[in-house]
Tab-separated table of C-alpha atoms and ligand atoms in Angstrom:
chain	number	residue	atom	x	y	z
A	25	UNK	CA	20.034	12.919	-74.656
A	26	UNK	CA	20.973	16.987	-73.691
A	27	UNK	CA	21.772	17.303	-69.764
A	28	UNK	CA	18.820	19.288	-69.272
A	29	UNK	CA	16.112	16.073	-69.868
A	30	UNK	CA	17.954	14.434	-66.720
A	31	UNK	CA	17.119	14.066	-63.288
A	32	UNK	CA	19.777	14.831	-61.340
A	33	UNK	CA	19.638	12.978	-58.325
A	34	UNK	CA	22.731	14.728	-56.016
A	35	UNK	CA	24.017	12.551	-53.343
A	36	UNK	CA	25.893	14.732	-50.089
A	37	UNK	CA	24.344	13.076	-46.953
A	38	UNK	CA	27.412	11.431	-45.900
A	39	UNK	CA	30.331	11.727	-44.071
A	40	UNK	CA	33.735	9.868	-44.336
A	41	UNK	CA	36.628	9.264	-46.648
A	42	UNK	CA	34.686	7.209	-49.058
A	43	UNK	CA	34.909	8.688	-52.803
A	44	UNK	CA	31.770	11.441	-53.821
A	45	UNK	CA	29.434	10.196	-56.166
A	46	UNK	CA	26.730	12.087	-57.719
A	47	UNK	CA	23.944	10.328	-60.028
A	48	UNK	CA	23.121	11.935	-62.842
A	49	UNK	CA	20.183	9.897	-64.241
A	50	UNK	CA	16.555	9.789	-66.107
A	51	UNK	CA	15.515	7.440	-63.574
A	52	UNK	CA	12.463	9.345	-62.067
A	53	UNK	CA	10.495	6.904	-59.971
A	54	UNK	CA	11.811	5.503	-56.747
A	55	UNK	CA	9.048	2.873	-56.657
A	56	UNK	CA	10.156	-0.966	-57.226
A	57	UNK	CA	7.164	-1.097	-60.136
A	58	UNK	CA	8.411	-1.706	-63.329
A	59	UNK	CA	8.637	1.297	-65.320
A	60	UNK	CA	10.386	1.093	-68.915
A	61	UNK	CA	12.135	4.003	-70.899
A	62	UNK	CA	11.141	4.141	-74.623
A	63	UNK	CA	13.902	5.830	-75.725
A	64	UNK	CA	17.147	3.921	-75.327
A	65	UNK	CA	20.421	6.247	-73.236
A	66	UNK	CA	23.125	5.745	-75.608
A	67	UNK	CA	26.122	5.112	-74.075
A	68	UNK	CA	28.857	8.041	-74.977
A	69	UNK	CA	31.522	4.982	-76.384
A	70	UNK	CA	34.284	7.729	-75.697
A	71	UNK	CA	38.284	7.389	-76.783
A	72	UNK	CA	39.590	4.871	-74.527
A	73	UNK	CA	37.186	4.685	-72.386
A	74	UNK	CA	36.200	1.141	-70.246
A	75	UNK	CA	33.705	-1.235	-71.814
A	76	UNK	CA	32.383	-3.987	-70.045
A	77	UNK	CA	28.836	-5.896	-69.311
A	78	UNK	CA	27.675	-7.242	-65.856
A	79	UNK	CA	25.388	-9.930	-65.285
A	80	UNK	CA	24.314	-11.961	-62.269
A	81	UNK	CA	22.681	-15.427	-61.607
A	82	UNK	CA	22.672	-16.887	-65.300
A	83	UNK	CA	23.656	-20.608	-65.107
A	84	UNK	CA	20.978	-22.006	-65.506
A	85	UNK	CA	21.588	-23.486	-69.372
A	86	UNK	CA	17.729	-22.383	-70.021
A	87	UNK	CA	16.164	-20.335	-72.266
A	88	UNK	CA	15.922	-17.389	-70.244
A	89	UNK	CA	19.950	-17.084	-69.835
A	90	UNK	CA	20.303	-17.848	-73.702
A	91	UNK	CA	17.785	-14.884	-74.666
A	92	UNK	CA	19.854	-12.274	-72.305
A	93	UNK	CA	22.424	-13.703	-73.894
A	94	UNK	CA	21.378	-12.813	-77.514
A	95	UNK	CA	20.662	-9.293	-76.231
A	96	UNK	CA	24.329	-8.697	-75.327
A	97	UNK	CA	25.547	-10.193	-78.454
A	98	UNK	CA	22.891	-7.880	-80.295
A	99	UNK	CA	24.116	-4.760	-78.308
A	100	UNK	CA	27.732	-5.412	-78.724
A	101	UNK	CA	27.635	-4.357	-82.227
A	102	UNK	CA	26.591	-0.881	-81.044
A	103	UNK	CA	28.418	-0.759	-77.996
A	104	UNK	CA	31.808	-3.227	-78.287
A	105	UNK	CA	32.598	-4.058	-74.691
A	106	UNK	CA	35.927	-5.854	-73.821
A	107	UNK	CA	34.294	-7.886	-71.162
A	108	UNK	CA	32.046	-9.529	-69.350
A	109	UNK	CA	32.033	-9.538	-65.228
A	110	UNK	CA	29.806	-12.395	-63.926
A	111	UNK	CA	28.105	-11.505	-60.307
A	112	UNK	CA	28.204	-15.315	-59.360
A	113	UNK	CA	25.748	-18.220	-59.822
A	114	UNK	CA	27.470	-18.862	-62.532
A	115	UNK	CA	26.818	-22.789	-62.450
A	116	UNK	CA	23.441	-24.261	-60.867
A	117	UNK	CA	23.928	-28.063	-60.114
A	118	UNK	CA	26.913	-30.119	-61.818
A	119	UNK	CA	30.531	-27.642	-62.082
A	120	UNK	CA	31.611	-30.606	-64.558
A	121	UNK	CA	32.042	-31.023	-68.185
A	122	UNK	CA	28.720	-30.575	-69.295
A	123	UNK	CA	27.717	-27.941	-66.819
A	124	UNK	CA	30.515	-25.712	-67.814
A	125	UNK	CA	29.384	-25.987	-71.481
A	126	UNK	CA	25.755	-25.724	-71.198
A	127	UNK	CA	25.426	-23.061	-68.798
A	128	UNK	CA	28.449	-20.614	-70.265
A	129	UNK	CA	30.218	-21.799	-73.183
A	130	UNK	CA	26.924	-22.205	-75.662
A	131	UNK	CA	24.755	-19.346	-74.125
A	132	UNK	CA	27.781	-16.985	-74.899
A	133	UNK	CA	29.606	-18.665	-77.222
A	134	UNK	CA	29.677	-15.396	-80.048
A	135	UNK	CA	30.844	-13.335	-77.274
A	136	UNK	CA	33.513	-16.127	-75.976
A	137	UNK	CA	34.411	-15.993	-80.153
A	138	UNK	CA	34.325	-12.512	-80.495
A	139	UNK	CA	37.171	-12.907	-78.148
A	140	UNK	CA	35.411	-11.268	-74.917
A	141	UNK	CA	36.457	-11.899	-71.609
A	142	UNK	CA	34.408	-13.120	-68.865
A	143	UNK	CA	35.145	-12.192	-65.051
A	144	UNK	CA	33.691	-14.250	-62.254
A	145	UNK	CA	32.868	-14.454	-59.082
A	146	UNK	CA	31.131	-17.645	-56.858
A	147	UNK	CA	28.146	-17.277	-55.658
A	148	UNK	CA	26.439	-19.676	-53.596
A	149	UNK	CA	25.489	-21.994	-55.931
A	150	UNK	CA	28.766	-22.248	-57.563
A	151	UNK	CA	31.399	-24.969	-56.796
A	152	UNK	CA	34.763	-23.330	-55.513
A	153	UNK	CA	36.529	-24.996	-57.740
A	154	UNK	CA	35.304	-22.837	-60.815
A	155	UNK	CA	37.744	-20.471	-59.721
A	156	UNK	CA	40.369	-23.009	-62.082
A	157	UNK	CA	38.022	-23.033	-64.670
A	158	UNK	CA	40.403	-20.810	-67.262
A	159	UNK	CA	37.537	-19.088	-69.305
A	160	UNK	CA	36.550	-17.157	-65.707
A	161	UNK	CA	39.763	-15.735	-65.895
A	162	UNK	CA	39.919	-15.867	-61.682
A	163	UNK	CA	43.452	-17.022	-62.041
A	164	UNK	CA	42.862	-19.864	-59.472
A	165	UNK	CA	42.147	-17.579	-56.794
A	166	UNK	CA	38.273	-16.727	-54.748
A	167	UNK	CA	39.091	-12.929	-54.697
A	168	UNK	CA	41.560	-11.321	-57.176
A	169	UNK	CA	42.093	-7.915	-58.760
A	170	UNK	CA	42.377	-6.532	-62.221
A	171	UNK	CA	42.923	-3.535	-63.878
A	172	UNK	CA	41.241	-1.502	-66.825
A	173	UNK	CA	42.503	2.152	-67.928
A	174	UNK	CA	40.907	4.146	-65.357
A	175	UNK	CA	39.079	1.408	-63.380
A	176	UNK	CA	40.181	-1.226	-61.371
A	177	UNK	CA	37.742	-3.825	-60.649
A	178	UNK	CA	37.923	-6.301	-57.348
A	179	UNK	CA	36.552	-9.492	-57.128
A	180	UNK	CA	35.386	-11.095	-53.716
A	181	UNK	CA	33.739	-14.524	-52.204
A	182	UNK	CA	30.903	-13.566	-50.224
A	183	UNK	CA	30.810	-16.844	-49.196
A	184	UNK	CA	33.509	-17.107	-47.003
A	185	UNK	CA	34.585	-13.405	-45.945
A	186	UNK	CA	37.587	-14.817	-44.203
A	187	UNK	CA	40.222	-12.356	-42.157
A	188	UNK	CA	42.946	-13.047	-44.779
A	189	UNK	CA	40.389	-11.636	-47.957
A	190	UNK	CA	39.453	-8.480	-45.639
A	191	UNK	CA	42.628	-8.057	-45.163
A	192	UNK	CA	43.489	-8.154	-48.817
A	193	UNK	CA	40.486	-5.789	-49.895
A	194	UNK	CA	41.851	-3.574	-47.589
A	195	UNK	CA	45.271	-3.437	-48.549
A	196	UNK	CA	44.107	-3.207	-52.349
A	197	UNK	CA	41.558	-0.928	-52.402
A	198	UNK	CA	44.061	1.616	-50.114
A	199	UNK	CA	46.881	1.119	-52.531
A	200	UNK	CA	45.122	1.611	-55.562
A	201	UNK	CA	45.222	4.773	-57.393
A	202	UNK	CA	42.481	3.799	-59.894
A	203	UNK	CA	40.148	6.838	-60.613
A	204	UNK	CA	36.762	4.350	-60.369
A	205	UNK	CA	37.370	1.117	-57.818
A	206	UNK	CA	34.783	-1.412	-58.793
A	207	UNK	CA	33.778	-4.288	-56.511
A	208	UNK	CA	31.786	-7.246	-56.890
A	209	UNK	CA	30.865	-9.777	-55.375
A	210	UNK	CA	27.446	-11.801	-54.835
A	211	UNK	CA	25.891	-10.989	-51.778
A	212	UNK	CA	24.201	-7.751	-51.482
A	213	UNK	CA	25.060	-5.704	-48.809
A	214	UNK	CA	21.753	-3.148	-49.748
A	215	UNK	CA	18.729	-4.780	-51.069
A	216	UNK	CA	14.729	-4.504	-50.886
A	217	UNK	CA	14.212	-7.658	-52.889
A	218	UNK	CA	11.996	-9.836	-50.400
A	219	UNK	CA	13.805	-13.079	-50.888
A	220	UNK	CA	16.904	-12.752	-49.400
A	221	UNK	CA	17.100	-9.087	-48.096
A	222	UNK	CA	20.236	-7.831	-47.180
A	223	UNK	CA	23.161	-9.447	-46.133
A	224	UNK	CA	23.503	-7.834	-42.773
A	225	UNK	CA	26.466	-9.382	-41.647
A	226	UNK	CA	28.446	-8.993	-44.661
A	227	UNK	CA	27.564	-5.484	-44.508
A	228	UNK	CA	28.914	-5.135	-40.964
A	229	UNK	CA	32.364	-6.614	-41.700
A	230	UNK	CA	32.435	-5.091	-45.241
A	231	UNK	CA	31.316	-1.560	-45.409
A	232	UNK	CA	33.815	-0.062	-42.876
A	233	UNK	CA	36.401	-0.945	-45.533
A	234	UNK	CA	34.587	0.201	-49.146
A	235	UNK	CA	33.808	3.115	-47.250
A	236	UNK	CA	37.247	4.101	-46.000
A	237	UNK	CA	39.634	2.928	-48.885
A	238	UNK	CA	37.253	4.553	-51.306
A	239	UNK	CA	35.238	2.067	-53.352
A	240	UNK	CA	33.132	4.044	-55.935
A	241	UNK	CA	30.834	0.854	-57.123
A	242	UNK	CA	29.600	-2.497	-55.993
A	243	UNK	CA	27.765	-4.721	-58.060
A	244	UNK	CA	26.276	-7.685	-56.786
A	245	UNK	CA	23.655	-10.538	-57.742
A	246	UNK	CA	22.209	-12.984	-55.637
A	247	UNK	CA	18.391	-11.406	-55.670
A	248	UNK	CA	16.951	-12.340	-58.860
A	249	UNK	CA	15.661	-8.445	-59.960
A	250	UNK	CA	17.675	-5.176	-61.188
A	251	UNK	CA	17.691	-2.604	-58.320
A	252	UNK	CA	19.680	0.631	-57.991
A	253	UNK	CA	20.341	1.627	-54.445
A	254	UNK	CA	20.516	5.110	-53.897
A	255	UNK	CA	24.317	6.069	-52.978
A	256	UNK	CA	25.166	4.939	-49.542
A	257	UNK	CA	27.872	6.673	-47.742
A	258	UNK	CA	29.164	7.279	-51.331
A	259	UNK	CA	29.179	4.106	-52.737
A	260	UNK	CA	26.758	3.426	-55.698
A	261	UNK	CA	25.427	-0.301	-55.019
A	262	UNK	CA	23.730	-2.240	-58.143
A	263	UNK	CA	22.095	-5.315	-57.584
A	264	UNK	CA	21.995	-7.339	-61.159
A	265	UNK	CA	20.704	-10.951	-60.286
A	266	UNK	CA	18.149	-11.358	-63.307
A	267	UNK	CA	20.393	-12.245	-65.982
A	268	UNK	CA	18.996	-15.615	-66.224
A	269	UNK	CA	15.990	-16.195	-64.154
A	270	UNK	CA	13.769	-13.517	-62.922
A	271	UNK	CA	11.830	-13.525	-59.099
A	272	UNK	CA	8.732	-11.723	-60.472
A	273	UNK	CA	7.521	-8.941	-58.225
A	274	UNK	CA	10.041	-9.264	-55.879
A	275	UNK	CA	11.209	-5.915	-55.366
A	276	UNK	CA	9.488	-4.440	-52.128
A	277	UNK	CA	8.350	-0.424	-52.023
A	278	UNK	CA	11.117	1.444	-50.374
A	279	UNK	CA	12.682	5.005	-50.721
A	280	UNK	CA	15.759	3.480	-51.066
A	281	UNK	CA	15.619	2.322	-53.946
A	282	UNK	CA	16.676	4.404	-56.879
A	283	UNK	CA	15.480	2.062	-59.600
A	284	UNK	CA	14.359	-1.217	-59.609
A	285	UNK	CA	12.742	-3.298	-62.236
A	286	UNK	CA	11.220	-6.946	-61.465
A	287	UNK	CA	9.000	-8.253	-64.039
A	288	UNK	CA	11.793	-9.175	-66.939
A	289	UNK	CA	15.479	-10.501	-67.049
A	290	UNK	CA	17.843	-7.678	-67.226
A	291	UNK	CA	21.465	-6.743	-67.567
A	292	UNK	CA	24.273	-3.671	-67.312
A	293	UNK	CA	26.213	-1.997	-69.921
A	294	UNK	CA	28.942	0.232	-68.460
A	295	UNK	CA	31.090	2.654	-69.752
A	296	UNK	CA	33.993	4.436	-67.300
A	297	UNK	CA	35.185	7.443	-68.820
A	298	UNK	CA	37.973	9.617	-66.895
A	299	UNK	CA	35.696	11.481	-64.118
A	300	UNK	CA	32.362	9.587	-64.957
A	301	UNK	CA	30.916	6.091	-65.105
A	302	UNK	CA	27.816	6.039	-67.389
A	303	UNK	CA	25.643	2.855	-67.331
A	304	UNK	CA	22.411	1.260	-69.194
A	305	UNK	CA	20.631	-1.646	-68.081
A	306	UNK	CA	18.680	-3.565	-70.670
A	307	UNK	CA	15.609	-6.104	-70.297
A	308	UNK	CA	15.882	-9.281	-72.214
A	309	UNK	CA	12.480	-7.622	-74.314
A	310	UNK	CA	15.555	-5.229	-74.750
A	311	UNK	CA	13.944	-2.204	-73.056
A	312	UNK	CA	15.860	0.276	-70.955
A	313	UNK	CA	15.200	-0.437	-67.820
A	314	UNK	CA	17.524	2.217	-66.483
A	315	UNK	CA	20.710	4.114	-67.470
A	316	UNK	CA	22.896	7.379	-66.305
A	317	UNK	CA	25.976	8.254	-65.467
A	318	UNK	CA	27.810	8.642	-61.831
A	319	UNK	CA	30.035	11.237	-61.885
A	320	UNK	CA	33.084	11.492	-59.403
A	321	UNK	CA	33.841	14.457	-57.646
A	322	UNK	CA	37.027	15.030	-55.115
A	323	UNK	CA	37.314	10.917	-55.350
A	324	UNK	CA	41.087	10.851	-54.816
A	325	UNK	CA	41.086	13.740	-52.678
A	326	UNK	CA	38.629	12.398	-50.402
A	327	UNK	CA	40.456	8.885	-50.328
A	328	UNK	CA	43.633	10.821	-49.042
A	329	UNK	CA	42.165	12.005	-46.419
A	330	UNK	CA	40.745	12.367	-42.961
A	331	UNK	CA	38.590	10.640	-41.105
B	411	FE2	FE1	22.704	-16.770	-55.005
């Protein structure tokens, strides 16, 4: 798709160190009605560029999860991603044996062969303990980091935002020097879904920090719909939460909301490439849903410097 068929949505309205992120996307509506593309965004698959998937909310062992499932498998030929980051709920009910197995290992078991990587994080459904459970590669810990050419991505627990993790966030986001910081976690701190709503709190004790150490991304889960946020105080917030159970109709009207789509399972592809993240979102009836591509400008600059 040439430049000139997209919208480009150009975010400047804030102040503060956080890192400049302008949307570049076909998105055109800002209402919460579904609205499909035809015409699937291709994802650039540049040299060495980042590959990875992102769904939210899938343990559920049902047939919904398992046909969002086949839908990444099918899309992986096109587009190989390396892995897999999981926005929490990753396990309703029993984190034993059987749980692990019916609500992860068979749903993505080609993936998991394929030799993909899966990255969680709890939500509130999920037992702490998963956090041991090897294949969610969270090396025993709630909130860890890891690194991915020009991306770093950092996991948190919503659940319990103690002093010691803000602390940590802090001290991880400010030393990084990764061109595209990535957070996720499961609580939204921006969301017009009508179930939940925003996590107020979490926003209060969390945004001072993505904002001032420079967090390009957050993705989060929890509401059970796809929605876009439009950029606050440059940060790009994704809500991904219907990648195995959907809350039909959720989505409330609202101009900030960049994109949202509630009436069909959905989940992210994403691509970081030097300067620009591009991204595609998928419905399980494997529609576009919505796709673009942030692009960074001054990031590292604006990090660096002033209040
Ligand atoms: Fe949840």
């Amino acid at each position: 798709m040439s430049i000139a068929r997209r919208q480009f949505l150009r975010y400047a309205g804030f102040a503060g160190p956080a890192a400049f992120v302008a949307v570049i996307s076909k998105a055109r509506s800002q209402s919460a009605s579904a609205q499909v593309a035809e015409v699937p965004f291709k994802l650039p698959l540049k040299p060495n560029s980042v590959r990875f998937a992102v769904i939210g909310d899938t343990g559920t062992g049902e047939i919904p999860q398992f046909e969002i499932a086949q839908e990444m498998q099918h899309f992986h030929a096109a587009f190989p991603f390396e892995f897999v980051l999981m926005l929490g709920d990753n396990i309703y009910g029993k984190n034993d044996v059987n749980g692990f197995k019916q609500k992860f290992e068979d749903p993505y078991q080609p993936l998991l062969r394929s030799g993909i990587k899966f990255y969680a994080t709890l939500g509130n459904h999920d037992d702490p303990n998963q956090r041991l459970y090897k294949p969610f590669n969270m090396d025993g810990k709630r909130f860890y980091t890891f690194k991915k050419g020009d991306a770093q991505f950092f996991a948190l627990d919503s659940n319990y935002l103690t002093p010691e993790q803000l602390i940590w966030i802090q001290n991880e986001l400010s030393s990084s020097s990764a061109k595209w910081k990535v957070c996720f976690f499961h609580h939204p701190l921006y969301s017009n879904a009508r179930f939940h709503g925003p996590d107020l709190d979490l926003r209060k004790q969390l945004e001072p920090i993505l904002q001032q150490y420079g967090a390009n991304v957050v993705l989060n889960g929890h509401e059970h719909v796809y929605e876009r946020v439009q950029p606050q105080h440059g940060i790009q917030y994704f809500v991904l939460g219907s990648g195995g159970q959907l809350r039909n109709g959720d989505l409330r009207s609202s101009r900030d909301t960049a994109k949202g789509f509630d009436s069909d399972r959905a989940f992210a592809l994403m691509e970081v490439a030097g300067e620009e993240l591009y991204f595609q979102v998928i419905s399980a009836r494997r529609q576009t849903v919505d796709s673009g591509v942030l692009t960074k400008m001054n990031a590292v600059a604006a990090v660096s410097g002033k209040n």
